[in-house]
Coordinates of C-alpha atoms and ligand atoms in Angstrom, one line a residue:
M1 CA 13.7 3.8 12.5
S2 CA 15.1 3.2 15.6
N3 CA 13.6 0.3 18.0
N4 CA 12.3 3.0 20.3
E5 CA 10.5 4.6 17.6
S6 CA 8.9 1.3 16.3
S7 CA 7.6 0.1 19.7
L8 CA 5.6 3.3 19.9
K9 CA 3.4 1.7 17.2
P10 CA -0.3 2.0 18.0
T11 CA -1.8 -1.3 17.1
N12 CA 0.1 -4.4 15.6
F13 CA -1.3 -7.7 16.3
I14 CA 1.5 -9.3 14.4
H15 CA 3.8 -8.0 16.9
Q16 CA 1.7 -9.6 19.8
I17 CA 1.8 -13.0 17.9
I18 CA 5.7 -12.9 17.5
E19 CA 6.0 -11.9 21.2
D20 CA 4.2 -14.9 22.2
D21 CA 6.1 -16.9 19.8
L22 CA 9.3 -15.8 21.1
K23 CA 8.3 -16.7 24.6
N24 CA 7.2 -20.1 23.6
N25 CA 10.1 -20.7 21.6
V26 CA 7.9 -21.5 18.6
H27 CA 10.5 -21.1 15.8
G28 CA 13.6 -21.6 17.9
G29 CA 13.3 -18.0 18.9
S30 CA 14.1 -16.6 15.5
V31 CA 12.0 -14.2 13.5
V32 CA 12.2 -14.2 9.7
T33 CA 9.8 -12.3 7.4
R34 CA 9.8 -11.7 3.8
F35 CA 8.4 -9.2 1.4
P36 CA 7.3 -11.1 -1.8
P37 CA 6.5 -8.7 -4.4
E38 CA 5.4 -10.2 -8.1
P39 CA 7.4 -8.0 -10.4
N40 CA 4.3 -7.2 -12.4
G41 CA 4.2 -3.5 -11.8
Y42 CA 5.5 -0.7 -9.6
L43 CA 5.0 -0.7 -5.8
H44 CA 2.4 1.3 -4.4
I45 CA 1.4 2.8 -1.0
G46 CA -0.3 -0.5 -0.1
H47 CA 3.0 -2.4 -0.5
A48 CA 4.6 0.3 1.4
K49 CA 2.4 -1.0 4.4
S50 CA 3.8 -4.5 4.0
I51 CA 7.2 -3.4 3.5
C52 CA 7.2 -1.6 6.7
L53 CA 5.4 -4.4 8.5
N54 CA 7.9 -7.1 7.4
F55 CA 11.1 -5.3 7.5
G56 CA 9.9 -3.1 10.4
T57 CA 9.2 -6.6 12.3
A58 CA 12.5 -8.1 11.6
E59 CA 14.4 -4.7 12.7
K60 CA 12.1 -4.8 16.0
Y61 CA 12.9 -8.3 17.0
Q62 CA 16.6 -8.6 15.6
G63 CA 15.3 -10.9 13.0
A64 CA 15.8 -11.2 9.2
C65 CA 13.7 -10.0 6.4
H66 CA 13.9 -11.3 2.9
L67 CA 13.4 -9.7 -0.5
R68 CA 11.7 -12.2 -2.8
F69 CA 10.6 -11.8 -6.1
D70 CA 7.5 -14.0 -6.6
D71 CA 7.9 -14.6 -10.2
T72 CA 5.9 -17.2 -11.4
N73 CA 3.7 -15.3 -14.0
P74 CA 6.5 -14.5 -16.6
E75 CA 4.0 -13.2 -19.0
K76 CA 3.2 -10.3 -17.0
E77 CA 6.8 -9.8 -15.3
S78 CA 9.9 -7.7 -16.4
Q79 CA 13.3 -6.4 -15.3
E80 CA 12.0 -3.0 -15.3
Y81 CA 9.6 -3.9 -12.7
I82 CA 12.3 -5.8 -10.5
D83 CA 14.6 -2.7 -10.9
S84 CA 12.0 -0.3 -9.7
I85 CA 11.0 -2.4 -6.7
I86 CA 14.6 -2.8 -5.5
S87 CA 15.2 0.9 -5.8
D88 CA 11.8 1.8 -4.1
I89 CA 12.6 -0.4 -1.3
Q90 CA 16.0 1.1 -0.7
W91 CA 14.8 4.5 -1.0
L92 CA 12.4 3.9 1.8
G93 CA 15.2 3.1 3.9
Y94 CA 15.3 -0.7 4.3
E95 CA 17.8 -3.4 3.7
W96 CA 16.8 -7.0 3.1
T97 CA 18.9 -9.7 4.6
G98 CA 21.3 -11.7 2.1
E99 CA 21.0 -11.9 -1.7
I100 CA 17.9 -10.9 -3.4
R101 CA 15.9 -13.9 -3.8
Y102 CA 13.7 -15.3 -6.6
T103 CA 10.9 -18.1 -6.5
S104 CA 12.1 -18.9 -9.9
A105 CA 15.5 -20.0 -8.3
Y106 CA 13.4 -22.7 -6.5
F107 CA 11.8 -24.0 -9.7
D108 CA 14.1 -27.3 -9.5
Q109 CA 13.0 -28.0 -6.0
L110 CA 9.5 -27.1 -6.6
Y111 CA 9.3 -29.6 -9.6
L112 CA 10.8 -32.4 -7.3
W113 CA 8.1 -31.7 -4.6
A114 CA 5.3 -31.9 -7.2
V115 CA 6.8 -35.3 -8.2
H116 CA 6.7 -36.0 -4.8
L117 CA 3.2 -35.5 -4.2
I118 CA 2.5 -37.5 -7.6
K119 CA 4.5 -40.4 -6.1
E120 CA 2.4 -40.2 -2.8
G121 CA -0.7 -40.4 -4.8
K122 CA -1.6 -36.7 -3.7
A123 CA -1.4 -35.0 -7.3
Y124 CA -2.5 -36.0 -10.7
V125 CA -2.4 -34.7 -14.3
C126 CA -5.9 -33.6 -15.3
D127 CA -6.8 -32.9 -18.8
L128 CA -10.0 -31.0 -18.4
S129 CA -10.2 -27.8 -20.3
P130 CA -10.2 -24.7 -18.2
E131 CA -14.0 -24.3 -18.6
E132 CA -14.6 -28.0 -17.8
A133 CA -12.5 -27.6 -14.7
R134 CA -14.4 -24.7 -13.7
E135 CA -17.6 -26.6 -14.1
Y136 CA -16.2 -29.4 -12.0
R137 CA -15.5 -27.1 -9.3
G138 CA -19.0 -26.8 -8.2
S139 CA -19.8 -23.3 -6.3
F140 CA -20.1 -22.0 -2.6
S141 CA -23.4 -23.9 -2.1
E142 CA -22.6 -27.0 -4.3
P143 CA -19.9 -29.5 -3.8
G144 CA -17.6 -30.1 -6.7
K145 CA -17.2 -33.5 -9.0
N146 CA -14.4 -35.6 -9.2
S147 CA -12.4 -35.1 -12.4
P148 CA -12.4 -38.0 -14.8
Y149 CA -8.6 -38.1 -14.6
R150 CA -8.3 -38.1 -10.8
D151 CA -7.6 -41.8 -10.8
R152 CA -4.8 -41.9 -13.2
T153 CA -2.2 -44.3 -11.7
I154 CA 1.1 -43.0 -10.2
E155 CA 3.1 -44.2 -13.3
E156 CA 0.9 -42.4 -15.7
N157 CA 0.9 -39.3 -13.8
L158 CA 4.8 -39.3 -13.4
S159 CA 5.2 -39.9 -17.2
L160 CA 2.4 -37.1 -18.1
F161 CA 3.9 -34.4 -15.9
E162 CA 7.2 -35.2 -17.3
K163 CA 5.8 -34.6 -20.8
M164 CA 4.4 -31.4 -19.7
K165 CA 7.8 -30.5 -18.7
N166 CA 9.3 -31.5 -21.9
G167 CA 7.0 -29.2 -23.6
E168 CA 5.0 -32.1 -25.4
F169 CA 1.6 -30.4 -24.7
A170 CA 0.1 -27.2 -25.6
E171 CA -0.8 -24.5 -23.2
G172 CA -4.0 -25.5 -21.3
E173 CA -4.2 -29.0 -22.5
C174 CA -3.5 -30.5 -19.1
A175 CA -2.3 -29.3 -15.6
L176 CA -1.1 -30.8 -12.6
R177 CA -3.7 -30.8 -9.6
A178 CA -3.3 -31.7 -6.1
K179 CA -5.6 -34.6 -5.1
I180 CA -7.5 -33.2 -1.8
D181 CA -11.1 -33.1 -1.7
M182 CA -13.7 -31.9 -4.5
A183 CA -16.3 -31.6 -1.6
A184 CA -14.3 -29.5 0.6
P185 CA -16.3 -26.5 1.8
N186 CA -13.3 -24.3 1.1
M187 CA -13.1 -24.2 -2.6
N188 CA -9.2 -23.6 -2.6
L189 CA -9.0 -27.2 -1.3
R190 CA -11.0 -28.9 -4.5
D191 CA -8.1 -30.1 -6.2
P192 CA -6.5 -26.9 -6.9
M193 CA -4.1 -26.6 -9.9
I194 CA -0.2 -26.6 -8.8
Y195 CA 1.6 -26.6 -12.3
R196 CA 0.1 -25.0 -15.6
I197 CA 1.7 -25.2 -19.0
L198 CA 3.2 -21.8 -20.3
H199 CA 5.2 -21.6 -23.3
T200 CA 6.5 -18.4 -22.4
N201 CA 10.3 -17.2 -21.7
H202 CA 11.0 -16.3 -18.2
H203 CA 13.0 -13.1 -17.4
Q204 CA 15.1 -15.2 -15.0
T205 CA 15.2 -18.7 -16.1
G206 CA 14.9 -18.0 -19.8
D207 CA 13.6 -21.0 -21.8
K208 CA 14.4 -23.7 -19.1
W209 CA 10.7 -24.2 -18.2
C210 CA 7.3 -24.4 -19.9
I211 CA 5.7 -25.3 -16.8
Y212 CA 5.2 -22.9 -13.9
P213 CA 4.1 -23.6 -10.6
I214 CA 0.8 -21.7 -9.1
Y215 CA 1.3 -19.0 -6.3
D216 CA -0.2 -21.3 -3.7
F217 CA 2.1 -24.1 -4.3
A218 CA 5.0 -21.8 -4.9
H219 CA 4.7 -19.5 -2.2
G220 CA 4.5 -21.4 1.0
Q221 CA 7.3 -23.9 -0.1
S222 CA 9.6 -20.8 -0.9
D223 CA 8.8 -19.6 2.6
A224 CA 10.1 -23.0 4.0
I225 CA 13.1 -23.2 1.9
E226 CA 14.1 -19.8 3.1
G227 CA 13.3 -20.7 6.8
I228 CA 10.6 -18.0 7.0
T229 CA 9.0 -18.0 10.3
H230 CA 5.9 -15.6 10.0
S231 CA 4.7 -15.3 6.4
I232 CA 2.7 -12.2 6.6
C233 CA 0.2 -11.5 3.6
T234 CA -3.1 -9.7 3.2
L235 CA -6.6 -10.9 4.2
E236 CA -7.7 -12.1 0.8
F237 CA -5.3 -15.1 1.3
E238 CA -7.2 -16.1 4.5
D239 CA -9.0 -18.8 2.8
H240 CA -5.8 -19.9 1.2
R241 CA -4.2 -20.8 4.4
P242 CA -5.5 -24.4 4.7
L243 CA -4.1 -25.0 1.3
Y244 CA -0.8 -23.3 2.5
D245 CA -0.7 -25.6 5.6
W246 CA -1.9 -28.7 3.4
F247 CA 1.2 -28.2 1.1
I248 CA 3.6 -27.7 4.3
N249 CA 2.2 -30.8 5.9
N250 CA 2.3 -33.0 2.8
L251 CA 5.9 -32.3 1.7
P252 CA 9.3 -33.0 3.0
V253 CA 9.9 -29.2 3.6
P254 CA 12.9 -28.1 5.8
A255 CA 10.8 -25.8 8.1
K256 CA 7.2 -24.9 9.1
P257 CA 6.5 -21.4 8.2
R258 CA 3.0 -19.9 9.2
Q259 CA 1.0 -17.6 7.4
Y260 CA -0.8 -14.6 9.1
E261 CA -3.1 -12.2 7.4
F262 CA -3.7 -8.3 8.1
S263 CA -5.9 -5.9 6.4
R264 CA -4.9 -4.3 3.0
L265 CA -4.2 -0.5 3.2
E266 CA -7.2 1.3 1.0
L267 CA -6.8 5.0 0.7
N268 CA -9.7 7.3 -0.6
Y269 CA -9.2 9.5 -3.6
T270 CA -6.8 7.0 -5.2
I271 CA -6.7 3.3 -6.3
T272 CA -4.3 0.7 -5.2
S273 CA -4.5 -2.0 -7.7
K274 CA -1.5 -2.7 -9.8
R275 CA -3.7 -3.6 -12.8
K276 CA -5.6 -0.5 -12.6
L277 CA -2.6 1.7 -12.1
K278 CA -1.0 0.1 -15.2
Q279 CA -4.3 0.9 -17.2
L280 CA -3.7 4.7 -16.1
V281 CA -0.2 4.3 -17.6
D282 CA -0.9 2.3 -20.7
E283 CA -3.8 4.6 -21.5
Q284 CA -1.6 7.7 -20.7
I285 CA -3.8 9.2 -18.4
V286 CA -0.6 9.9 -16.3
A287 CA 2.8 10.4 -17.5
G288 CA 4.3 7.1 -16.3
W289 CA 4.4 4.7 -13.1
N290 CA 6.1 7.6 -11.3
D291 CA 3.8 10.4 -12.3
P292 CA 3.5 12.6 -9.1
R293 CA -0.3 11.9 -9.0
M294 CA 0.2 8.1 -8.8
P295 CA 0.0 6.4 -5.2
T296 CA 3.0 4.6 -6.5
I297 CA 6.4 4.8 -4.1
S298 CA 8.2 6.3 -7.1
G299 CA 5.2 8.6 -7.8
L300 CA 5.2 9.7 -4.1
R301 CA 8.9 10.4 -4.2
R302 CA 8.6 12.6 -7.4
R303 CA 5.8 14.4 -5.9
G304 CA 8.1 15.3 -2.9
Y305 CA 7.3 12.7 -0.4
T306 CA 9.9 11.6 2.1
P307 CA 11.0 8.1 3.0
E308 CA 10.3 9.2 6.6
S309 CA 6.7 10.5 6.1
I310 CA 5.9 7.3 4.3
R311 CA 6.9 5.2 7.0
R312 CA 5.4 7.4 9.7
F313 CA 2.2 7.2 7.9
C314 CA 2.5 3.5 8.1
D315 CA 3.1 3.5 11.6
M316 CA 0.0 5.7 12.3
I317 CA -2.3 3.4 10.4
G318 CA -1.4 0.4 12.4
V319 CA -1.9 -3.5 11.7
T320 CA -5.1 -4.9 12.1
R321 CA -7.5 -7.4 10.7
S322 CA -10.2 -5.0 10.2
N323 CA -10.8 -3.5 6.7
G324 CA -11.2 0.1 6.6
I325 CA -10.5 3.1 4.3
V326 CA -8.0 5.5 5.4
D327 CA -8.3 9.2 4.6
M328 CA -5.7 10.4 2.0
G329 CA -5.6 13.5 4.4
M330 CA -3.6 11.4 6.8
L331 CA -0.9 10.7 4.2
E332 CA -1.1 14.3 3.3
A333 CA -0.8 15.3 6.9
A334 CA 2.4 13.1 7.3
I335 CA 4.3 14.8 4.6
R336 CA 3.1 18.3 5.8
D337 CA 4.3 17.6 9.5
D338 CA 7.7 16.3 8.1
L339 CA 8.3 19.2 5.7
D340 CA 7.1 21.9 8.2
S341 CA 10.1 21.2 10.2
S342 CA 12.8 20.0 7.5
A343 CA 11.9 22.2 4.4
P344 CA 13.6 25.5 4.3
R345 CA 11.4 28.4 3.2
A346 CA 11.4 30.4 0.0
M347 CA 9.3 32.6 -2.1
C348 CA 7.9 31.8 -5.4
V349 CA 5.3 33.8 -7.4
T350 CA 3.4 31.2 -9.6
Q351 CA 1.2 33.6 -11.6
P352 CA 3.0 36.8 -11.8
L353 CA 1.6 40.5 -11.8
K354 CA 4.3 43.0 -12.5
V355 CA 4.8 45.8 -9.8
T356 CA 6.8 48.7 -10.7
L357 CA 8.4 50.5 -7.8
T358 CA 8.3 54.1 -9.6
N359 CA 10.6 55.4 -6.6
M360 CA 13.3 53.0 -7.0
A361 CA 16.0 53.5 -9.5
E362 CA 16.6 51.3 -12.5
G363 CA 19.8 49.0 -12.1
V364 CA 19.6 49.4 -8.1
E365 CA 19.7 46.0 -6.3
E366 CA 19.0 46.0 -2.4
W367 CA 19.4 42.6 -0.6
F368 CA 17.6 41.4 2.3
E369 CA 18.4 38.4 4.8
L370 CA 15.7 36.2 5.7
P371 CA 15.7 33.2 8.0
A372 CA 15.7 29.7 5.8
H373 CA 13.3 28.6 8.7
P374 CA 11.5 30.7 11.1
K375 CA 11.9 28.1 14.0
D376 CA 15.4 26.5 13.2
E377 CA 18.1 28.7 13.2
S378 CA 20.5 26.1 12.2
M379 CA 19.1 26.4 8.6
G380 CA 20.9 29.6 8.5
M381 CA 19.8 32.8 6.5
R382 CA 19.0 33.2 2.6
K383 CA 19.3 36.3 0.6
V384 CA 16.6 37.9 -1.4
G385 CA 17.3 40.7 -3.8
L386 CA 14.8 43.4 -4.6
T387 CA 14.9 45.7 -7.6
R388 CA 12.3 48.3 -9.4
N389 CA 10.7 45.6 -11.2
V390 CA 9.0 43.3 -8.8
L391 CA 6.3 40.3 -9.4
I392 CA 3.5 39.5 -7.1
E393 CA 0.9 36.8 -7.2
Q394 CA -2.1 37.8 -9.3
E395 CA -4.2 36.8 -6.6
D396 CA -2.7 39.2 -4.1
F397 CA -4.1 42.1 -5.8
I398 CA -7.8 43.0 -6.2
E399 CA -9.2 46.0 -7.8
E400 CA -12.5 46.2 -5.7
K401 CA -12.2 44.7 -2.2
P402 CA -15.0 42.6 -1.2
V403 CA -17.4 44.0 1.2
P404 CA -16.5 42.8 4.8
K405 CA -18.8 40.3 6.4
N406 CA -17.7 41.3 9.8
K407 CA -15.4 43.4 11.7
K408 CA -12.6 40.9 11.7
D409 CA -12.9 40.1 7.9
K410 CA -10.6 42.3 6.1
W411 CA -8.7 42.3 2.7
K412 CA -5.3 41.3 3.7
R413 CA -3.6 41.9 0.4
L414 CA -3.0 44.7 -2.1
A415 CA -5.8 47.0 -3.6
P416 CA -5.5 50.5 -5.3
G417 CA -4.6 53.1 -2.6
D418 CA -3.8 50.4 -0.2
S419 CA -0.4 49.2 1.4
V420 CA 1.3 45.7 1.9
R421 CA 4.5 44.5 3.2
L422 CA 6.9 42.5 0.7
R423 CA 7.7 39.8 3.0
G424 CA 11.0 40.5 4.7
A425 CA 11.3 44.0 2.8
Y426 CA 9.4 47.2 2.4
V427 CA 6.0 48.3 2.7
I428 CA 4.6 49.4 -0.7
T429 CA 1.6 51.4 -1.7
C430 CA -0.6 50.8 -4.8
N431 CA -0.8 54.3 -6.6
E432 CA -1.6 53.3 -10.1
V433 CA -3.4 50.5 -12.1
I434 CA -2.3 49.7 -15.6
K435 CA -4.8 47.6 -17.9
N436 CA -4.5 46.3 -21.3
E437 CA -7.0 46.8 -24.0
A438 CA -9.2 43.9 -22.8
G439 CA -9.4 45.6 -19.4
E440 CA -6.8 43.2 -17.8
V441 CA -4.7 44.4 -14.9
I442 CA -1.3 44.2 -16.4
E443 CA 0.9 46.2 -13.9
L444 CA 0.8 48.1 -10.8
L445 CA 2.6 51.5 -10.2
C446 CA 3.8 51.4 -6.4
T447 CA 6.1 53.3 -4.2
Y448 CA 8.0 51.6 -1.4
D449 CA 8.7 53.4 1.9
P450 CA 12.3 53.3 2.7
A451 CA 11.5 53.9 6.4
T452 CA 9.7 50.4 6.6
N453 CA 12.9 48.0 6.5
G454 CA 12.4 46.3 9.6
A455 CA 10.1 48.9 11.1
N456 CA 6.4 49.8 11.1
P457 CA 5.1 52.5 8.9
E458 CA 4.5 55.8 10.3
G459 CA 0.8 56.9 10.2
Y460 CA -0.8 54.3 8.1
K461 CA -1.0 50.3 8.3
P462 CA -0.3 47.7 5.7
N463 CA -3.3 45.3 4.8
G464 CA -1.0 42.2 5.5
V465 CA 2.1 40.5 4.2
I466 CA 2.6 39.0 0.7
H467 CA 5.5 37.0 -1.1
W468 CA 7.2 38.5 -4.1
V469 CA 10.3 38.2 -6.0
S470 CA 12.5 40.8 -8.3
E471 CA 11.7 40.1 -11.9
E472 CA 15.5 40.5 -12.8
L473 CA 17.0 38.4 -9.9
S474 CA 14.4 35.7 -9.8
V475 CA 14.6 32.2 -11.5
P476 CA 12.0 31.3 -14.2
C477 CA 10.4 28.1 -13.5
E478 CA 7.5 25.8 -14.4
V479 CA 5.4 24.9 -11.6
R480 CA 3.4 21.9 -11.7
M481 CA 0.6 22.1 -9.4
Y482 CA -0.8 18.6 -8.7
D483 CA -3.8 17.6 -6.7
R484 CA -5.7 14.5 -6.2
L485 CA -6.1 12.2 -9.1
F486 CA -9.8 11.6 -8.4
T487 CA -12.7 13.5 -7.5
E488 CA -14.6 10.8 -5.7
A489 CA -13.6 9.5 -2.3
N490 CA -14.1 5.9 -3.6
P491 CA -13.5 5.7 -7.3
D492 CA -14.1 1.9 -7.3
G493 CA -17.0 2.1 -5.3
D494 CA -19.8 2.4 -7.7
K495 CA -20.6 -0.5 -10.0
N496 CA -22.4 1.7 -12.7
R497 CA -19.2 3.7 -13.6
S498 CA -15.4 3.0 -14.0
F499 CA -12.9 4.6 -11.8
M500 CA -11.7 6.2 -15.3
D501 CA -15.1 8.4 -15.1
C502 CA -14.1 10.4 -11.9
L503 CA -10.6 11.5 -12.8
N504 CA -9.9 14.9 -11.4
P505 CA -9.5 17.3 -14.6
E506 CA -7.5 19.6 -12.3
S507 CA -5.2 17.0 -10.9
L508 CA -2.4 18.7 -12.7
V509 CA -2.2 22.3 -13.7
V510 CA 1.1 23.6 -15.3
L511 CA 2.0 27.2 -14.4
K512 CA 4.7 28.0 -16.8
E513 CA 5.3 31.7 -15.8
A514 CA 6.4 31.3 -12.4
R515 CA 9.6 32.7 -10.8
A516 CA 11.3 31.7 -7.8
E517 CA 13.7 33.6 -5.5
T518 CA 17.4 33.5 -6.4
G519 CA 18.6 30.8 -4.1
L520 CA 16.6 28.2 -6.3
R521 CA 19.0 28.8 -9.1
D522 CA 20.5 25.2 -9.9
A523 CA 18.4 23.6 -7.1
P524 CA 19.1 19.9 -7.0
A525 CA 16.5 17.4 -8.1
E526 CA 14.3 16.3 -5.3
S527 CA 15.2 19.2 -3.0
R528 CA 12.1 20.3 -1.1
Y529 CA 10.9 23.8 0.1
Q530 CA 7.8 25.5 1.4
F531 CA 6.9 28.3 -0.9
E532 CA 5.6 30.8 1.6
R533 CA 1.8 30.8 1.5
M534 CA 1.7 28.3 -1.2
G535 CA 2.5 25.1 0.2
Y536 CA 5.2 22.4 -0.1
F537 CA 7.1 21.9 -3.2
S538 CA 10.0 19.6 -4.7
V539 CA 12.1 19.9 -7.6
D540 CA 11.3 17.4 -10.3
P541 CA 14.1 15.1 -11.3
D542 CA 13.6 16.4 -15.2
S543 CA 14.5 19.6 -13.9
S544 CA 17.7 21.5 -15.1
S545 CA 19.6 24.8 -14.9
E546 CA 18.0 25.9 -18.1
H547 CA 14.7 24.7 -17.1
L548 CA 13.7 24.5 -13.7
I549 CA 10.6 22.2 -12.9
I550 CA 8.9 22.2 -9.4
N551 CA 6.2 19.9 -8.4
R552 CA 3.8 20.9 -5.6
T553 CA 3.9 18.1 -3.0
V554 CA 0.8 19.3 -0.9
T555 CA -1.0 22.5 -0.2
L556 CA -0.2 24.1 3.2
R557 CA -3.5 23.3 4.8
D558 CA -6.0 20.4 4.0
S559 CA -8.4 22.0 1.3
W560 CA -10.1 18.8 0.8
S561 CA -11.8 18.0 4.1
K562 CA -13.8 21.4 4.0
S563 CA -15.1 21.4 0.5
N564 CA -16.0 17.7 0.3
Ligands
LIG1 P1 -1.9 -5.8 -6.4 O1 -3.4 -6.2 -5.9 O2 -2.0 -4.1 -6.3 O3 -1.7 -6.4 -7.8 P2 -0.6 -7.8 -4.9 O4 -1.0 -8.3 -3.8 O5 -0.9 -8.4 -6.4 O6 -1.0 -6.1 -5.5 P3 2.1 -8.4 -4.8 O7 3.3 -7.8 -5.7 O8 1.8 -9.9 -4.9 O9 0.9 -7.3 -5.3 O10 2.3 -7.9 -3.3 C1 3.6 -8.0 -2.4 C2 3.1 -7.9 -0.9 O11 2.5 -6.6 -0.7 C3 2.1 -9.1 -0.7 O12 2.5 -9.7 0.6 C4 0.7 -8.3 -0.6 O13 0.0 -8.7 0.4 C5 1.3 -7.0 -0.1 N1 0.2 -5.8 -0.5 C6 -0.1 -5.7 -1.6 N2 -1.3 -4.5 -1.6 C7 -1.1 -4.3 -0.5 C8 -2.1 -3.3 0.1 N3 -3.0 -2.6 -0.5 N4 -1.8 -3.3 1.7 C9 -1.1 -4.1 2.2 N5 -0.1 -4.9 1.5 C10 -0.4 -4.8 0.3
LIG2 MG1 -0.2 -10.8 -5.4

């Protein structure tokens, strides 16, 4: 993204703050942001907003943006997630500054800072059980009570914390807490836990640690270590900011980062919670994290989204502090816009009906040249071959035409005795309809008009133009028609049901008899097309020259806004 383009951003209050900071030389004139994913799942479209904001901001102000894995919960984290996050960020087109960073790389320093707090009388080892600690914490309307362990001596705390570190306690037996104020109106300041015992191997540090810092303790200090100037996170951390600042102000940290919050991206007709997305994967509702119906970055990629379309979408929605739900139609419009100009056109018949051109000899091939893009000559021409055996879309034939509602309302496709133009080729006329024993139409006997190649027919008018392929010259393929995963705009919006109750049963319809025009033979994975009259499609990475698999990215027009 060029600076030019990013300065067109509609609203971005963070940029306002940064510009003021730069003017007032707040962080010595530098801008350092970070994207801090927890490697406990794949990134989703909400993360894309955060990525575009953090990396985009650094780009805009010639600053730096770090990638830091916030890896303080080893039980839920894995290398698989780390790898997927790295590849998603790269695919989106962003580069982090310097090495990939890990919160776990700071565990030694964080430990020393915890000891520092103990030595200052600002942290203590507490033996309350998790249930007791909850009780002591009070509520929004009631202050908490001091833990009976709050007044342990510094020496005792140092020795207990060391024992915690040395693995001498079981999980949950005790924890290190900051000593702040059990009556603070902000519950996050009621002696929050800063270290807990976890006898778990860590994907980066192995078995070195059996105590792990809590997010609130690790995050701000990691920001300080890295010299982050603007630590941008989502609004649910607003109430944590006083704690973020408390640690920064009570520790000998090398820098004073500041936290700013913006509103999360919520998209309708989907969910953006890693936990719930994981449930869809674990319960095999979808075929994995990168199932094309998932709002994950890897799912969108497999669905056929381009990095540009996702970045454009993030630009369009802006960055504010007000919560709102963005319409999925906006994301779909972003990819439609992109592919309208960038995707070559092709024809694919998804549910074929056989058409025999009775006046064309067997074995004859006739080739037509069609533009790859109607508005972009630079994309060149493509060759489409016609033979006696043609396939058209079942939907493009009707035995009995519907009664027109008005003068303009007219059947634009094929019907017995009627004519249509085969896109880019001849006009054909349907002379006979052949049915099977069940009474289903299985074949049409048609004639083509040899005088209509690039010319209007004499004395009659075709109903319209339809897409088609030659049976012999086309490429068999499996077309996966994807649609939205949920039928409800807000799958999580009703307490009386689970998001699992509003899955769209038609979110995937597999059409195995489809046939695409010749040019799609050996189409590489992720190549994208507009199939004329059908929508935008992308070749699935599981596709091979023996078995072409094509995913529908999005329909040509928004079919949801009208029906819902
Ligand atoms: P989830 O709630 O899906 O589990 P998370 O916030 O726990 O997400 P992290 O890996 O901690 O996931 O997120 C990394 C960064 O992405 C954080 O700074 C977080 O604020 C941001 N982020 C996560 N979800 C969204 C969202 N929906 N919109 C914008 N930013 C988000
Ligand atoms: Mg998180």
